[in-house]
Amino acid sequence: MVKYWKNNIAQCIRFSIQQKRYHRGGAWLHGIQLVSGKLEIPFVEYAITTKCTLACKFCSNLIPFFKNRSNIPLETAKKEIKEFLGQVDYVYRFKLHGGEPFLHPDLAELVEWTAASEKIGEVRISTNGTILPGVKLLNALKNRKVIVFVSGYSENIAPRRKQLLRLLNENQIRYRDLDDQYWCNTGDCHLRKRTKKELETLTDACSMANCKTLSGGRLYLCSRCANGDQLNFFQEKTAVLVNGEPQKVRRQIKQLYCTKASTGCMHCDAVVEGRNMIPPAEQIVSGGEYER
């Protein structure tokens, strides 16, 4: 229960105050409901594409490993998100992720659809700053529930980044400029040799472990766990199949917030500030670096 309080309930209380869903006193009373049975999710991300305009050498999401990259069809995305929302009571932050989300041809429709859900408090979109959105997408992004996160990559990597920031500002779209962004080298996906205690300590400190990821109808500890599983680097044993008996699914989702380490954690060096720090978005300049 201590882990569940720290990893789920405490965050839900904080986000509920930030989003003005509850005032401070009411939020703590709401926390009692979360202990007694309600299932709210502080943050979850959903990758809508494995396509990307960049080829980052140390991509924590393992995107360069995907040989046949594709967009998730709009109706498939709606179906998987709807199934997930049907199992939980509320999601404070729902992030549309990639790859590069701005490459998805139906992003505008998906933004409008997710923002219309009463079960979602905020829709987040992460972009690497290399693509300028068209009029249709700009209009969808104007929804006050939406916030765009623009990676703080250098001009030689993302030459349109400043132009994108101006465009978002001119259209009064909520955005956050991640100009102070840092990266950690999570390493390749070979099996690490760590003691149980070392593994648990590293997982507990990893910021990616707080980024639960919906992928292929399953809920994973993080996006690297999801993609590593899809790429057959390992078989993720802690993933929760969302389309199941509600009581069982809710119990398994809660357990995911209490896990001491997932399968993927044994194949990763984690994202911990001050550990294995590297410049963001270093690009692959020659072939073969991601050959298996």
Tab-separated table of C-alpha atoms in Angstrom:
chain	number	residue	atom	x	y	z
A	1	MET	CA	0.000	0.000	0.000
A	2	VAL	CA	2.939	2.363	0.643
A	3	LYS	CA	4.130	2.004	-2.968
A	4	TYR	CA	0.603	2.424	-4.323
A	5	TRP	CA	0.133	5.571	-2.258
A	6	LYS	CA	3.425	7.032	-3.478
A	7	ASN	CA	3.185	5.999	-7.147
A	8	ASN	CA	-0.543	6.522	-7.703
A	9	ILE	CA	-2.673	8.162	-5.026
A	10	ALA	CA	-0.281	10.965	-4.034
A	11	GLN	CA	0.157	11.932	-7.690
A	12	CYS	CA	-3.594	11.843	-8.316
A	13	ILE	CA	-4.150	14.157	-5.355
A	14	ARG	CA	-1.500	16.589	-6.613
A	15	PHE	CA	-2.815	16.583	-10.185
A	16	SER	CA	-6.422	16.990	-9.021
A	17	ILE	CA	-5.429	20.209	-7.247
A	18	GLN	CA	-3.420	21.448	-10.253
A	19	GLN	CA	-6.339	20.807	-12.613
A	20	LYS	CA	-8.788	22.358	-10.085
A	21	ARG	CA	-10.857	19.205	-10.015
A	22	TYR	CA	-10.781	19.377	-6.229
A	23	HIS	CA	-9.679	22.057	-3.779
A	24	ARG	CA	-6.869	21.104	-1.430
A	25	GLY	CA	-9.045	19.842	1.429
A	26	GLY	CA	-11.431	18.012	-0.890
A	27	ALA	CA	-8.527	16.361	-2.705
A	28	TRP	CA	-7.302	14.682	0.466
A	29	LEU	CA	-10.810	13.456	1.233
A	30	HIS	CA	-10.879	12.151	-2.332
A	31	GLY	CA	-7.655	10.287	-1.548
A	32	ILE	CA	-9.607	8.188	0.947
A	33	GLN	CA	-11.902	7.114	-1.896
A	34	LEU	CA	-8.861	6.107	-3.919
A	35	VAL	CA	-7.654	3.940	-1.065
A	36	SER	CA	-11.052	2.296	-0.687
A	37	GLY	CA	-11.620	1.320	-4.313
A	38	LYS	CA	-11.716	4.066	-6.948
A	39	LEU	CA	-9.083	3.658	-9.663
A	40	GLU	CA	-7.637	6.840	-11.088
A	41	ILE	CA	-4.514	7.087	-13.234
A	42	PRO	CA	-2.099	10.000	-12.786
A	43	PHE	CA	-0.370	9.637	-16.164
A	44	VAL	CA	-0.514	7.286	-19.135
A	45	GLU	CA	0.903	7.583	-22.624
A	46	TYR	CA	-0.239	6.020	-25.865
A	47	ALA	CA	2.117	5.708	-28.847
A	48	ILE	CA	0.145	6.416	-32.023
A	49	THR	CA	3.061	5.865	-34.406
A	50	THR	CA	6.521	4.325	-34.672
A	51	LYS	CA	7.341	6.700	-37.539
A	52	CYS	CA	9.778	9.487	-36.736
A	53	THR	CA	11.626	12.273	-38.520
A	54	LEU	CA	14.743	11.662	-36.436
A	55	ALA	CA	17.025	8.685	-35.784
A	56	CYS	CA	18.233	9.211	-32.232
A	57	LYS	CA	21.153	7.004	-31.312
A	58	PHE	CA	20.098	6.662	-27.682
A	59	CYS	CA	16.305	6.686	-28.075
A	60	SER	CA	14.873	5.366	-24.805
A	61	ASN	CA	11.740	4.270	-26.693
A	62	LEU	CA	13.820	2.070	-29.043
A	63	ILE	CA	12.165	3.573	-32.134
A	64	PRO	CA	15.184	3.112	-34.464
A	65	PHE	CA	14.918	-0.641	-33.902
A	66	PHE	CA	11.528	-0.781	-35.658
A	67	LYS	CA	12.176	-1.831	-39.259
A	68	ASN	CA	8.579	-1.512	-40.506
A	69	ARG	CA	7.250	1.675	-38.974
A	70	SER	CA	3.568	2.526	-39.105
A	71	ASN	CA	0.745	4.653	-37.721
A	72	ILE	CA	-1.899	3.139	-35.461
A	73	PRO	CA	-5.174	3.362	-37.463
A	74	LEU	CA	-7.575	5.915	-35.986
A	75	GLU	CA	-10.330	3.395	-35.225
A	76	THR	CA	-7.836	1.000	-33.623
A	77	ALA	CA	-6.549	3.814	-31.428
A	78	LYS	CA	-10.078	4.776	-30.373
A	79	LYS	CA	-10.934	1.154	-29.596
A	80	GLU	CA	-7.845	0.555	-27.447
A	81	ILE	CA	-8.194	3.863	-25.589
A	82	LYS	CA	-11.915	3.273	-25.031
A	83	GLU	CA	-11.240	-0.199	-23.603
A	84	PHE	CA	-8.697	1.274	-21.201
A	85	LEU	CA	-10.949	4.136	-20.118
A	86	GLY	CA	-13.709	1.609	-19.502
A	87	GLN	CA	-11.583	-0.048	-16.819
A	88	VAL	CA	-10.585	3.090	-14.877
A	89	ASP	CA	-12.459	5.953	-13.260
A	90	TYR	CA	-10.315	8.882	-14.416
A	91	VAL	CA	-7.004	9.768	-16.105
A	92	TYR	CA	-5.387	13.082	-15.176
A	93	ARG	CA	-2.758	13.230	-17.915
A	94	PHE	CA	-3.166	11.306	-21.169
A	95	LYS	CA	-0.210	11.660	-23.534
A	96	LEU	CA	-0.220	10.981	-27.291
A	97	HIS	CA	3.271	9.844	-28.078
A	98	GLY	CA	5.445	8.279	-30.789
A	99	GLY	CA	7.741	8.186	-32.728
A	100	GLU	CA	6.705	11.627	-33.861
A	101	PRO	CA	2.937	12.168	-33.301
A	102	PHE	CA	2.746	15.039	-35.826
A	103	LEU	CA	3.381	12.445	-38.560
A	104	HIS	CA	0.042	10.763	-37.864
A	105	PRO	CA	-2.496	11.793	-40.546
A	106	ASP	CA	-5.454	11.566	-38.132
A	107	LEU	CA	-3.861	13.300	-35.158
A	108	ALA	CA	-6.363	16.192	-35.240
A	109	GLU	CA	-9.333	13.808	-34.990
A	110	LEU	CA	-7.680	11.823	-32.211
A	111	VAL	CA	-6.881	14.973	-30.243
A	112	GLU	CA	-10.487	16.142	-30.498
A	113	TRP	CA	-11.815	12.708	-29.550
A	114	THR	CA	-9.603	12.262	-26.472
A	115	ALA	CA	-10.131	15.851	-25.322
A	116	ALA	CA	-13.908	15.289	-25.455
A	117	SER	CA	-13.698	12.423	-22.951
A	118	GLU	CA	-15.018	13.269	-19.488
A	119	LYS	CA	-12.600	10.700	-18.068
A	120	ILE	CA	-9.502	12.577	-19.277
A	121	GLY	CA	-8.337	15.712	-17.500
A	122	GLU	CA	-5.521	16.789	-19.812
A	123	VAL	CA	-4.315	15.659	-23.250
A	124	ARG	CA	-0.581	15.955	-23.788
A	125	ILE	CA	1.317	15.689	-27.068
A	126	SER	CA	5.073	15.305	-27.328
A	127	THR	CA	6.769	16.535	-30.505
A	128	ASN	CA	10.440	16.728	-31.495
A	129	GLY	CA	9.910	20.149	-33.094
A	130	THR	CA	10.736	19.177	-36.676
A	131	ILE	CA	7.215	19.460	-38.158
A	132	LEU	CA	4.858	22.427	-38.434
A	133	PRO	CA	1.172	21.493	-37.903
A	134	GLY	CA	-1.437	22.385	-40.517
A	135	VAL	CA	-4.596	24.439	-39.936
A	136	LYS	CA	-6.756	21.430	-39.007
A	137	LEU	CA	-4.326	20.248	-36.334
A	138	LEU	CA	-3.746	23.764	-35.038
A	139	ASN	CA	-7.481	24.157	-34.490
A	140	ALA	CA	-7.625	20.868	-32.592
A	141	LEU	CA	-4.674	21.903	-30.427
A	142	LYS	CA	-6.485	25.072	-29.325
A	143	ASN	CA	-8.632	23.023	-26.939
A	144	ARG	CA	-7.815	24.154	-23.392
A	145	LYS	CA	-7.436	20.545	-22.249
A	146	VAL	CA	-4.505	20.124	-24.665
A	147	ILE	CA	-0.866	20.979	-24.033
A	148	VAL	CA	2.004	20.460	-26.491
A	149	PHE	CA	5.484	19.562	-25.262
A	150	VAL	CA	8.245	20.669	-27.642
A	151	SER	CA	11.602	18.920	-27.255
A	152	GLY	CA	14.546	21.255	-26.678
A	153	TYR	CA	16.763	19.974	-29.471
A	154	SER	CA	19.438	22.080	-31.134
A	155	GLU	CA	18.816	23.973	-34.378
A	156	ASN	CA	20.855	21.546	-36.481
A	157	ILE	CA	18.571	18.693	-35.330
A	158	ALA	CA	15.263	20.586	-35.271
A	159	PRO	CA	15.648	23.679	-37.507
A	160	ARG	CA	11.893	24.445	-37.379
A	161	ARG	CA	11.644	24.377	-33.576
A	162	LYS	CA	11.610	28.153	-33.035
A	163	GLN	CA	9.123	28.571	-35.873
A	164	LEU	CA	6.889	25.947	-34.247
A	165	LEU	CA	7.047	27.717	-30.894
A	166	ARG	CA	6.031	31.010	-32.549
A	167	LEU	CA	3.156	29.264	-34.333
A	168	LEU	CA	1.850	27.749	-31.096
A	169	ASN	CA	2.142	31.108	-29.364
A	170	GLU	CA	0.380	32.993	-32.163
A	171	ASN	CA	-2.520	30.530	-32.075
A	172	GLN	CA	-2.757	30.720	-28.269
A	173	ILE	CA	-2.077	27.012	-27.923
A	174	ARG	CA	-0.838	25.793	-24.556
A	175	TYR	CA	2.706	24.505	-24.845
A	176	ARG	CA	5.841	23.841	-22.874
A	177	ASP	CA	9.286	24.509	-24.294
A	178	LEU	CA	11.586	21.772	-22.978
A	179	ASP	CA	14.705	23.862	-23.527
A	180	ASP	CA	16.284	22.444	-20.360
A	181	GLN	CA	15.712	18.853	-21.429
A	182	TYR	CA	18.239	16.213	-20.464
A	183	TRP	CA	18.678	12.613	-21.583
A	184	CYS	CA	19.953	9.520	-19.841
A	185	ASN	CA	21.577	6.679	-21.733
A	186	THR	CA	19.308	3.690	-21.032
A	187	GLY	CA	21.636	1.363	-22.925
A	188	ASP	CA	20.810	-1.557	-25.187
A	189	CYS	CA	18.429	-4.376	-24.289
A	190	HIS	CA	20.811	-7.066	-23.112
A	191	LEU	CA	20.028	-8.729	-19.779
A	192	ARG	CA	21.739	-6.955	-16.876
A	193	LYS	CA	23.317	-8.754	-13.940
A	194	ARG	CA	22.010	-7.024	-10.835
A	195	THR	CA	21.020	-8.135	-7.384
A	196	LYS	CA	17.331	-7.989	-6.517
A	197	LYS	CA	17.997	-5.019	-4.240
A	198	GLU	CA	19.965	-3.142	-6.915
A	199	LEU	CA	17.169	-3.706	-9.428
A	200	GLU	CA	14.438	-2.530	-7.038
A	201	THR	CA	16.414	0.582	-6.052
A	202	LEU	CA	17.044	1.540	-9.680
A	203	THR	CA	13.412	0.976	-10.708
A	204	ASP	CA	12.158	3.034	-7.771
A	205	ALA	CA	14.357	5.965	-8.860
A	206	CYS	CA	13.515	5.725	-12.592
A	207	SER	CA	11.288	8.531	-13.889
A	208	MET	CA	10.102	6.385	-16.824
A	209	ALA	CA	8.527	3.951	-14.349
A	210	ASN	CA	5.929	6.649	-13.629
A	211	CYS	CA	5.011	6.823	-17.336
A	212	LYS	CA	2.587	3.934	-17.649
A	213	THR	CA	2.106	3.079	-21.321
A	214	LEU	CA	-0.910	1.730	-23.192
A	215	SER	CA	0.197	-0.321	-26.204
A	216	GLY	CA	-1.471	-3.093	-28.194
A	217	GLY	CA	-4.291	-3.456	-25.669
A	218	ARG	CA	-1.891	-3.850	-22.739
A	219	LEU	CA	-0.762	-1.494	-19.994
A	220	TYR	CA	2.995	-1.494	-19.382
A	221	LEU	CA	5.222	0.026	-16.723
A	222	CYS	CA	6.766	2.326	-19.366
A	223	SER	CA	7.162	2.837	-23.115
A	224	ARG	CA	10.531	1.097	-23.246
A	225	CYS	CA	8.984	-2.002	-21.658
A	226	ALA	CA	6.182	-1.864	-24.240
A	227	ASN	CA	8.445	-1.441	-27.264
A	228	GLY	CA	11.044	-3.908	-26.045
A	229	ASP	CA	8.262	-6.479	-25.712
A	230	GLN	CA	6.941	-5.734	-29.224
A	231	LEU	CA	10.460	-5.980	-30.651
A	232	ASN	CA	10.942	-9.380	-28.938
A	233	PHE	CA	13.953	-8.230	-26.932
A	234	PHE	CA	12.190	-9.762	-23.926
A	235	GLN	CA	8.720	-10.954	-22.911
A	236	GLU	CA	7.240	-8.434	-20.498
A	237	LYS	CA	5.575	-10.412	-17.703
A	238	THR	CA	4.037	-7.513	-15.774
A	239	ALA	CA	1.956	-6.090	-18.669
A	240	VAL	CA	-1.793	-5.954	-17.964
A	241	LEU	CA	-4.225	-7.101	-20.649
A	242	VAL	CA	-6.822	-4.323	-20.601
A	243	ASN	CA	-9.632	-6.200	-22.343
A	244	GLY	CA	-10.602	-8.528	-19.510
A	245	GLU	CA	-12.872	-9.030	-16.520
A	246	PRO	CA	-13.097	-5.548	-14.911
A	247	GLN	CA	-12.433	-6.524	-11.315
A	248	LYS	CA	-9.362	-8.542	-12.302
A	249	VAL	CA	-8.030	-5.840	-14.637
A	250	ARG	CA	-8.426	-3.104	-12.017
A	251	ARG	CA	-6.600	-5.241	-9.460
A	252	GLN	CA	-3.747	-5.900	-11.903
A	253	ILE	CA	-3.459	-2.210	-12.825
A	254	LYS	CA	-3.160	-1.307	-9.148
A	255	GLN	CA	-0.492	-3.983	-8.771
A	256	LEU	CA	1.464	-2.392	-11.614
A	257	TYR	CA	1.937	0.657	-9.386
A	258	CYS	CA	3.331	-1.579	-6.657
A	259	THR	CA	5.735	-3.615	-8.792
A	260	LYS	CA	9.314	-3.586	-7.598
A	261	ALA	CA	10.636	-4.197	-11.118
A	262	SER	CA	9.290	-5.296	-14.484
A	263	THR	CA	10.940	-7.645	-16.964
A	264	GLY	CA	12.058	-4.656	-19.027
A	265	CYS	CA	13.833	-3.148	-16.006
A	266	MET	CA	16.298	-6.043	-16.161
A	267	HIS	CA	17.180	-4.939	-19.715
A	268	CYS	CA	17.601	-1.207	-19.069
A	269	ASP	CA	19.837	1.293	-17.249
A	270	ALA	CA	16.895	3.510	-16.218
A	271	VAL	CA	16.244	7.249	-16.480
A	272	VAL	CA	17.604	8.832	-13.320
A	273	GLU	CA	18.695	12.471	-13.263
A	274	GLY	CA	22.447	12.728	-12.781
A	275	ARG	CA	23.066	9.144	-13.927
A	276	ASN	CA	24.418	8.257	-17.400
A	277	MET	CA	23.690	11.787	-18.641
A	278	ILE	CA	24.124	12.425	-22.387
A	279	PRO	CA	23.355	15.263	-24.846
A	280	PRO	CA	19.760	14.930	-26.128
A	281	ALA	CA	18.901	13.539	-29.572
A	282	GLU	CA	22.346	12.589	-30.856
A	283	GLN	CA	21.670	11.287	-34.357
A	284	ILE	CA	22.787	8.048	-35.995
A	285	VAL	CA	25.206	9.049	-38.739
A	286	SER	CA	26.005	5.633	-40.190
A	287	GLY	CA	24.129	2.376	-40.755
A	288	GLY	CA	24.423	-0.800	-38.761
A	289	GLU	CA	24.343	0.655	-35.254
A	290	TYR	CA	20.926	-0.864	-34.571
A	291	GLU	CA	21.495	-4.194	-36.297
A	292	ARG	CA	20.544	-7.183	-34.123
